[in-house]
XYZ file of N, CA, C and O in Angstrom:
296
model
N -55.078 -163.089 175.061
C -55.460 -161.774 174.893
C -56.620 -160.836 174.610
O -57.685 -161.024 174.538
N -56.237 -159.626 174.816
C -57.503 -158.980 175.758
C -58.038 -158.413 174.414
O -57.382 -158.364 173.468
N -59.638 -158.368 174.601
C -60.090 -157.995 173.980
C -60.674 -156.610 173.736
O -60.797 -155.814 174.857
N -60.659 -155.835 172.897
C -60.677 -154.615 172.848
C -62.076 -153.736 173.127
O -63.022 -154.369 172.159
N -62.468 -152.822 173.929
C -63.779 -152.600 174.189
C -63.947 -151.237 173.314
O -62.985 -151.017 173.081
N -65.269 -151.330 173.221
C -65.560 -149.546 172.381
C -66.040 -148.522 173.838
O -66.093 -147.637 173.261
N -65.423 -149.058 174.680
C -66.066 -148.545 176.111
C -64.669 -147.838 176.652
O -63.855 -148.654 176.392
N -64.715 -146.531 176.832
C -63.570 -146.218 178.047
C -63.090 -146.994 179.391
O -63.885 -147.126 179.397
N -61.683 -147.160 179.216
C -60.908 -147.388 180.607
C -61.897 -146.817 181.661
O -62.271 -147.391 182.709
N -61.755 -145.475 181.568
C -62.502 -144.400 182.562
C -63.968 -144.934 183.001
O -64.627 -144.541 183.512
N -64.991 -144.777 182.085
C -65.886 -144.959 181.709
C -66.391 -146.187 182.545
O -67.322 -146.693 183.688
N -65.656 -147.571 182.477
C -65.654 -148.764 183.005
C -65.348 -148.683 184.290
O -66.122 -148.843 185.145
N -64.580 -148.073 184.675
C -63.767 -147.700 185.939
C -65.094 -147.276 186.909
O -65.138 -147.152 187.959
N -65.247 -146.374 186.279
C -66.419 -144.913 187.528
C -67.318 -146.177 187.608
O -67.792 -145.814 188.841
N -67.912 -146.552 186.596
C -69.602 -147.648 186.847
C -68.730 -148.461 187.768
O -69.424 -148.863 189.085
N -67.840 -149.525 187.575
C -67.060 -150.192 188.452
C -67.112 -149.337 189.853
O -67.442 -150.376 190.999
N -66.705 -148.290 190.105
C -66.295 -148.125 191.576
C -67.589 -147.671 192.059
O -67.682 -147.535 193.160
N -68.454 -146.931 191.581
C -69.856 -146.810 191.921
C -70.884 -147.826 192.440
O -71.058 -148.467 193.465
N -70.697 -149.370 191.624
C -71.283 -150.276 191.942
C -70.486 -150.874 193.554
O -71.054 -151.246 194.402
N -69.099 -151.071 193.413
C -68.416 -151.170 194.051
C -68.764 -150.573 195.273
O -68.989 -151.200 196.947
N -68.568 -149.419 195.634
C -69.233 -148.499 197.020
C -70.417 -148.965 197.282
O -70.873 -148.743 198.274
N -71.507 -149.491 196.399
C -72.869 -149.386 196.803
C -72.500 -150.813 197.622
O -73.483 -150.940 198.467
N -71.890 -151.569 197.107
C -71.736 -153.122 197.266
C -71.061 -152.679 198.616
O -71.714 -153.495 200.191
N -69.755 -151.995 199.186
C -69.578 -152.224 200.359
C -70.058 -151.235 201.532
O -70.324 -151.775 202.499
N -70.854 -150.395 200.759
C -72.284 -149.344 201.854
C -73.282 -150.373 202.318
O -73.477 -150.087 203.633
N -73.431 -151.680 201.644
C -74.661 -152.857 202.277
C -73.922 -153.804 202.731
O -74.392 -154.446 203.023
N -72.569 -153.845 203.093
C -71.455 -154.801 203.513
C -71.637 -156.053 202.795
O -71.992 -157.159 203.642
N -72.181 -156.214 201.077
C -72.092 -157.376 200.734
C -70.635 -158.374 200.794
O -69.745 -157.797 200.495
N -71.050 -158.995 200.993
C -69.814 -160.235 201.007
C -69.989 -160.870 199.509
O -70.309 -160.635 198.798
N -68.623 -161.322 199.504
C -68.151 -161.692 198.106
C -69.328 -162.977 196.938
O -69.594 -162.711 196.430
N -69.877 -163.404 198.473
C -71.120 -163.993 197.648
C -71.933 -163.601 197.140
O -73.114 -163.818 196.215
N -72.726 -162.864 197.878
C -73.481 -161.827 197.767
C -73.289 -161.088 196.368
O -74.123 -160.946 195.614
N -71.818 -160.502 196.262
C -71.665 -159.431 195.258
C -71.792 -160.650 194.376
O -71.974 -159.812 193.032
N -71.111 -161.834 193.796
C -70.912 -162.300 192.997
C -72.875 -162.891 192.769
O -72.797 -163.021 191.469
N -73.633 -162.983 193.509
C -75.303 -163.290 193.030
C -75.233 -162.032 192.366
O -75.984 -162.355 191.480
N -75.548 -160.917 193.129
C -75.914 -159.423 192.123
C -75.548 -159.855 190.917
O -75.845 -159.351 190.072
N -73.816 -159.961 190.861
C -73.583 -159.704 189.571
C -74.472 -160.705 188.401
O -74.469 -160.239 187.468
N -74.340 -161.564 188.820
C -74.988 -162.753 188.326
C -76.473 -162.383 187.821
O -76.789 -162.653 186.918
N -77.408 -161.749 189.096
C -78.858 -161.379 188.719
C -78.244 -160.245 187.735
O -79.506 -160.438 186.713
N -77.815 -159.537 187.393
C -77.714 -158.275 186.360
C -77.296 -159.042 185.274
O -78.161 -158.366 184.479
N -76.722 -159.891 184.913
C -76.114 -160.311 183.923
C -77.435 -161.041 183.250
O -77.640 -161.100 182.258
N -78.393 -161.527 183.634
C -79.431 -162.348 183.468
C -80.434 -161.433 183.450
O -81.208 -161.471 181.925
N -80.778 -160.418 183.863
C -81.411 -159.140 183.597
C -81.538 -158.223 182.184
O -82.598 -158.369 182.041
N -80.532 -158.497 182.207
C -80.210 -157.606 181.034
C -79.850 -158.442 179.942
O -80.419 -158.164 178.752
N -79.772 -160.098 180.009
C -79.970 -161.042 178.825
C -81.563 -160.553 178.488
O -82.026 -160.753 177.270
N -82.228 -161.065 179.148
C -83.298 -161.283 179.404
C -83.905 -160.054 179.102
O -85.285 -159.992 178.337
N -84.055 -158.955 179.079
C -84.789 -157.776 178.930
C -83.868 -157.127 177.856
O -84.581 -156.451 176.926
N -83.232 -157.607 177.306
C -82.072 -157.052 176.452
C -82.006 -157.715 174.866
O -81.176 -157.043 174.050
N -81.928 -158.773 175.231
C -81.365 -159.741 174.277
C -82.446 -160.905 173.645
O -83.549 -161.161 173.768
N -82.338 -161.260 171.710
C -83.450 -161.911 171.558
C -83.261 -163.386 172.380
O -82.422 -163.697 172.462
N -84.378 -164.316 172.600
C -84.294 -165.459 173.505
C -83.987 -166.381 172.491
O -83.331 -167.178 173.348
N -84.095 -166.136 171.188
C -83.046 -167.218 170.833
C -81.897 -166.754 170.352
O -80.727 -167.794 170.280
N -80.780 -165.967 171.016
C -79.490 -165.123 170.945
C -79.151 -165.327 172.624
O -77.532 -165.614 172.712
N -79.683 -165.513 173.468
C -79.752 -165.224 174.753
C -78.394 -166.715 175.113
O -77.407 -166.483 176.097
N -78.879 -167.960 175.171
C -77.981 -168.885 175.512
C -76.379 -168.445 174.989
O -75.547 -168.756 175.596
N -76.247 -168.487 173.377
C -75.287 -168.155 173.220
C -74.390 -166.696 173.426
O -73.189 -166.974 174.235
N -74.696 -165.915 173.896
C -74.263 -164.596 174.524
C -74.101 -165.149 176.042
O -72.771 -164.616 176.349
N -74.605 -166.096 176.882
C -74.224 -165.884 177.875
C -72.982 -166.879 178.023
O -72.467 -166.877 178.944
N -73.244 -167.856 176.919
C -71.817 -168.641 177.030
C -70.723 -168.060 176.649
O -69.432 -168.324 177.359
N -70.940 -166.853 175.403
C -69.570 -166.183 175.732
C -69.179 -165.494 176.694
O -67.664 -165.191 176.955
N -70.091 -165.241 177.392
C -70.317 -163.870 178.582
C -69.250 -165.055 179.284
O -68.063 -164.292 180.349
N -69.759 -166.118 180.186
C -69.367 -167.373 180.622
C -67.808 -167.181 180.484
O -67.043 -167.059 181.664
N -67.467 -167.462 179.041
C -66.404 -167.946 178.567
C -65.175 -166.834 178.899
O -63.931 -166.590 179.409
N -65.791 -165.695 178.963
C -64.748 -164.280 179.037
C -64.553 -163.949 180.607
O -63.957 -164.039 180.818
N -65.899 -164.280 180.937
C -65.159 -164.668 182.373
C -64.199 -165.048 183.155
O -63.130 -164.885 183.498
N -64.531 -166.775 182.726
C -63.251 -167.667 182.632
C -62.206 -167.199 182.089
O -61.124 -167.177 183.393
N -61.643 -167.017 181.186
C -60.610 -166.462 180.441
C -60.128 -165.025 181.587
O -58.669 -165.477 181.696
N -60.950 -164.162 181.747
C -60.367 -163.051 182.785
C -59.798 -164.071 183.769
O -58.737 -163.282 184.548
N -60.668 -164.500 184.748
C -59.684 -165.015 185.712
C -58.417 -166.143 185.718
O -57.995 -165.747 186.523
N -58.734 -167.088 184.867
C -57.600 -167.400 184.267
C -56.523 -166.504 183.926
O -55.147 -166.760 184.266
N -56.640 -165.361 183.309
C -55.471 -164.402 183.119
C -54.511 -163.726 184.756
O -53.611 -163.357 184.442
N -55.638 -163.487 185.484
C -55.335 -163.099 186.769
C -54.416 -164.087 187.366
O -53.484 -163.368 188.225
N -54.237 -165.220 187.184
C -53.669 -166.306 187.982
C -52.421 -166.361 187.295
O -51.664 -167.385 188.012
N -52.175 -166.275 186.104
C -51.197 -166.346 185.144
C -49.916 -164.894 185.456
O -49.931 -163.852 185.601
């Protein structure tokens, strides 16, 4: 079941398109793109989330990622 976001689809799609354009411009491979995405997630957690909450939020993020990949294959 999809989770409702407080962000509009347009806002998410616009930012995603900009990030994708930068990755394409720089010839990023899928592996490099995933590495960059992981580094961004790590930086966001380390800079914006209390240390006591980072692991729990990272686990929820990982589960949401797994769920979104599983939904794509069905």
